[in-house]
PDB file of C-alpha atoms in Angstrom:
ATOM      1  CA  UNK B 242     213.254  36.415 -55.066  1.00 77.00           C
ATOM      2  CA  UNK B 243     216.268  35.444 -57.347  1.00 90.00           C
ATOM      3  CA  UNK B 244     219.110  34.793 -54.789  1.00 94.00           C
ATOM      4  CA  UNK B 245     222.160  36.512 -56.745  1.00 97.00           C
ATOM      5  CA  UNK B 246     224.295  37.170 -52.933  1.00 98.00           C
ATOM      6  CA  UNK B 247     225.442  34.534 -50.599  1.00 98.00           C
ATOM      7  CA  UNK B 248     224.557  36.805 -47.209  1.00 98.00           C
ATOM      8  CA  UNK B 249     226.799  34.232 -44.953  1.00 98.00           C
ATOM      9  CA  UNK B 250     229.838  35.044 -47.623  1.00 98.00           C
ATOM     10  CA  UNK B 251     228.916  38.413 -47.461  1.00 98.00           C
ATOM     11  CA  UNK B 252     228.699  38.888 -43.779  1.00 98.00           C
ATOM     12  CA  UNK B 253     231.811  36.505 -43.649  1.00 98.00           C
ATOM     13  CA  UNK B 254     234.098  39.338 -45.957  1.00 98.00           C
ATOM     14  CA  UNK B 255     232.832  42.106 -43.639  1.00 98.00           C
ATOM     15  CA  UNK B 256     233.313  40.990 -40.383  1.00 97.00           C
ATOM     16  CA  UNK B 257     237.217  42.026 -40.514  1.00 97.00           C
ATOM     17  CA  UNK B 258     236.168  45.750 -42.111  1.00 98.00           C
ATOM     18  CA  UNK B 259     233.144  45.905 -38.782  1.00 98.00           C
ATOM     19  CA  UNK B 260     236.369  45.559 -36.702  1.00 97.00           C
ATOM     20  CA  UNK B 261     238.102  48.466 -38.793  1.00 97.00           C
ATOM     21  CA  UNK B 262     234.808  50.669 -38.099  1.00 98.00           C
ATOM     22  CA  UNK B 263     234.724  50.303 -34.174  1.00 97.00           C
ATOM     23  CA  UNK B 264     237.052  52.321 -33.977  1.00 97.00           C
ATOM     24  CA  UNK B 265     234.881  55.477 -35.466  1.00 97.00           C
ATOM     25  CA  UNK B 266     231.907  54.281 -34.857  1.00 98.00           C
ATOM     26  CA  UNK B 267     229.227  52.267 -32.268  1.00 98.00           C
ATOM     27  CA  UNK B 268     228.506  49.194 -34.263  1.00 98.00           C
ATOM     28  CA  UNK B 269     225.530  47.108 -34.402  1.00 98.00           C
ATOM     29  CA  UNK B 270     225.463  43.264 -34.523  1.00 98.00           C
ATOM     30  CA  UNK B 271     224.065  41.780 -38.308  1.00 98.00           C
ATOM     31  CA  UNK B 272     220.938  40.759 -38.308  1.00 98.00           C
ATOM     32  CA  UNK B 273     219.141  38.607 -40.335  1.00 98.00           C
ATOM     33  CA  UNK B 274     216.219  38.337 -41.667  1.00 98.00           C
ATOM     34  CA  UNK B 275     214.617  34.643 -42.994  1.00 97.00           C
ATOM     35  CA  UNK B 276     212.892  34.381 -46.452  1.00 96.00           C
ATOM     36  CA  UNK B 277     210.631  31.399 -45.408  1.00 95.00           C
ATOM     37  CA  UNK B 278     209.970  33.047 -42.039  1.00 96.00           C
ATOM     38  CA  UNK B 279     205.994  33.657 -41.627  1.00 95.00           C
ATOM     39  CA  UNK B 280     204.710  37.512 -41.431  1.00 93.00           C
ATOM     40  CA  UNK B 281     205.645  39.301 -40.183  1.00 94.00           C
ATOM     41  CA  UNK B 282     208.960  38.112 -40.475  1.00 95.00           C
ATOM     42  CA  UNK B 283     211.338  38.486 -37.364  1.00 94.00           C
ATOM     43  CA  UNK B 284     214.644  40.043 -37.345  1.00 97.00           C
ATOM     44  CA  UNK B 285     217.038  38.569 -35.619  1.00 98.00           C
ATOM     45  CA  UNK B 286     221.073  38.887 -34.652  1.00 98.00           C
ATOM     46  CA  UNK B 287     221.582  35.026 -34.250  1.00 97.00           C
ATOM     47  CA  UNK B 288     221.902  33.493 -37.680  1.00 98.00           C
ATOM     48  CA  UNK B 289     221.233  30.165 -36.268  1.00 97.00           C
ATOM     49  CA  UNK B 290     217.513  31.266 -36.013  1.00 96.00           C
ATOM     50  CA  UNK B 291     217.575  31.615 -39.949  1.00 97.00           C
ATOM     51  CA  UNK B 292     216.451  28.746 -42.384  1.00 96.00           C
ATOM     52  CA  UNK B 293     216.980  30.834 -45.571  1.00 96.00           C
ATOM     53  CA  UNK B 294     218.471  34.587 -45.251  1.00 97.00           C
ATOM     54  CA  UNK B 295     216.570  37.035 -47.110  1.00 97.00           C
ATOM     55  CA  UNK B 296     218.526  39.783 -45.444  1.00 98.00           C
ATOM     56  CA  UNK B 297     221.594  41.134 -43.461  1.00 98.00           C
ATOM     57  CA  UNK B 298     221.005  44.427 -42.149  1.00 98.00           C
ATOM     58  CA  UNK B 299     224.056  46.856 -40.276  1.00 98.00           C
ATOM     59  CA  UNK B 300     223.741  49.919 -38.044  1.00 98.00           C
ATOM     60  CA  UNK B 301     226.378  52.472 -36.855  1.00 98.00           C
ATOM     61  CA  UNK B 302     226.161  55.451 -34.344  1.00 97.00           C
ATOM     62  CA  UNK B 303     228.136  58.095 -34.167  1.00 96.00           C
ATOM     63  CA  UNK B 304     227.589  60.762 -31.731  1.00 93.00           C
ATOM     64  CA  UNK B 305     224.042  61.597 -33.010  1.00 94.00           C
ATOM     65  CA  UNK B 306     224.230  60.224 -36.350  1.00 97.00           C
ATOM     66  CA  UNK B 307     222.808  57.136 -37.526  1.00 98.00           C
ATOM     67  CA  UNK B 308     223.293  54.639 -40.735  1.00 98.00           C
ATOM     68  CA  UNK B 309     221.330  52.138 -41.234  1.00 98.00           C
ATOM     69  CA  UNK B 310     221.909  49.236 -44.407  1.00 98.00           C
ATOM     70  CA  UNK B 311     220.119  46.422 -45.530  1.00 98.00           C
ATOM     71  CA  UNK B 312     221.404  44.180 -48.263  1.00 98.00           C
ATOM     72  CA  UNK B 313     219.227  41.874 -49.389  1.00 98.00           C
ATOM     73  CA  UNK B 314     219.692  38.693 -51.178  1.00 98.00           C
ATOM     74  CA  UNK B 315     218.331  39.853 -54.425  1.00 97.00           C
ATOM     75  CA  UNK B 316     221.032  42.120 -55.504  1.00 98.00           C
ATOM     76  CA  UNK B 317     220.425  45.916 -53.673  1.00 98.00           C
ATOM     77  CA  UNK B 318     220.895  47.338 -50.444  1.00 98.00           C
ATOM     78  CA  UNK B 319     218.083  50.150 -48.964  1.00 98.00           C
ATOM     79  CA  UNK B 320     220.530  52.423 -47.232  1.00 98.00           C
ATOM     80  CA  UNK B 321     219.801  55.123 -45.367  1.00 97.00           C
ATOM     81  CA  UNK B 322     221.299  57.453 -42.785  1.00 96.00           C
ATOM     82  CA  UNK B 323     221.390  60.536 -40.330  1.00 96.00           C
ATOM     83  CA  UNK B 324     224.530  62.490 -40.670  1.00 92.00           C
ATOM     84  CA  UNK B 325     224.374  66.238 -39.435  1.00 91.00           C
ATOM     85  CA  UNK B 326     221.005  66.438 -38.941  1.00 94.00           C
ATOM     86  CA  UNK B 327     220.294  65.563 -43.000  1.00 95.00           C
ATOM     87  CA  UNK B 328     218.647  62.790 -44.347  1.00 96.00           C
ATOM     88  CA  UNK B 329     220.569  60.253 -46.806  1.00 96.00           C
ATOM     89  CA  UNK B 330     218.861  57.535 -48.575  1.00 97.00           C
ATOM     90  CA  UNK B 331     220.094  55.579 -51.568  1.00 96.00           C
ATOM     91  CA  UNK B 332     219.659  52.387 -52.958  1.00 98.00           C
ATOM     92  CA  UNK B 333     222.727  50.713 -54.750  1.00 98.00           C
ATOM     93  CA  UNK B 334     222.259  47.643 -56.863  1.00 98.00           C
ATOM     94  CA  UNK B 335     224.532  44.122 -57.172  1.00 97.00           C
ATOM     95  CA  UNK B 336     224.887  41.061 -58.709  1.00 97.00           C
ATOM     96  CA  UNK B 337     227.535  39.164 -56.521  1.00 98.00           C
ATOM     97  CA  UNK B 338     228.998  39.194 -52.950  1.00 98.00           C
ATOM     98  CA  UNK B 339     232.210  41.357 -54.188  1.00 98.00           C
ATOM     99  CA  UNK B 340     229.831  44.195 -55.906  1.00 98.00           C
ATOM    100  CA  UNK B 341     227.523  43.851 -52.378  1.00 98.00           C
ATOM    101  CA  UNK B 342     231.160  44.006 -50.346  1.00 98.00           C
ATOM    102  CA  UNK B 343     231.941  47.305 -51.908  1.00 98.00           C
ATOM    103  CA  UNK B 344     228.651  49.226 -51.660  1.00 98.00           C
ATOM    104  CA  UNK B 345     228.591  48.717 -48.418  1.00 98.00           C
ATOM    105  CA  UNK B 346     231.953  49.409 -47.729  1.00 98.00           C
ATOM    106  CA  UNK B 347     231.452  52.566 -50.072  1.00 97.00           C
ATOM    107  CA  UNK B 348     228.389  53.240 -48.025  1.00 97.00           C
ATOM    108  CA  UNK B 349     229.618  53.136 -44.935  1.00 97.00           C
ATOM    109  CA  UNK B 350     232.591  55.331 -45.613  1.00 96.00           C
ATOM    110  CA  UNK B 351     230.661  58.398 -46.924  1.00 95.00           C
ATOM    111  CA  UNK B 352     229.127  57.623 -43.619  1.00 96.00           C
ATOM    112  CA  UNK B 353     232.209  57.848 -41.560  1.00 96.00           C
ATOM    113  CA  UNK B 354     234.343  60.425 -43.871  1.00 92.00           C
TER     114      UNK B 354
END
């Protein structure tokens, strides 16, 4: 897979806008997923566990609502979520960490509005 997002950057530029979202919202911890990993591959919240991140996946609650995103390393995010008892799935495309940064900011917003 052609690697067009840094996931550490990426996870590095959203840790201050997880903070924000506490405050609506139960959020999950990242979690990571390794490229070189053997199937099937683990997920895992400790990025020390990854040798080369494939993936870095977020979850929020909210009452009984549920989003779910992962962003993967080759530029696009499966995103998908529970809000009022419909189904939302969508799958936005990249080609850098600040494109990446804002879909999932956009994402998660909808989510939360």
């Amino acid at each position: 897979m052609e690697h067009l997002v840094d996931l550490d950057v990426l996870a590095d530029r959203l840790r201050p806008v997880i903070e924000q979202w506490r405050h609506a919202a139960t959020v999950g911890p990242l979690t990571w997923r390794d490229e070189t990993a053997s199937w099937p591959q683990p997920i895992t919240p400790d990025r020390a566990d990854i040798q080369a991140p494939e993936s870095l996946g977020l979850t929020l609650h909210r009452h009984d609502d549920l989003f779910e995103m992962v962003v993967w390393t080759g530029g696009w995010a499966d995103v998908g979520y529970l809000l009022n008892d419909e189904i939302h799935n969508s799958r936005p495309e990249f080609h850098d960490v600040e494109a990446a940064y804002a879909a999932v900011v956009e994402q998660v917003e909808i989510f939360l509005a």
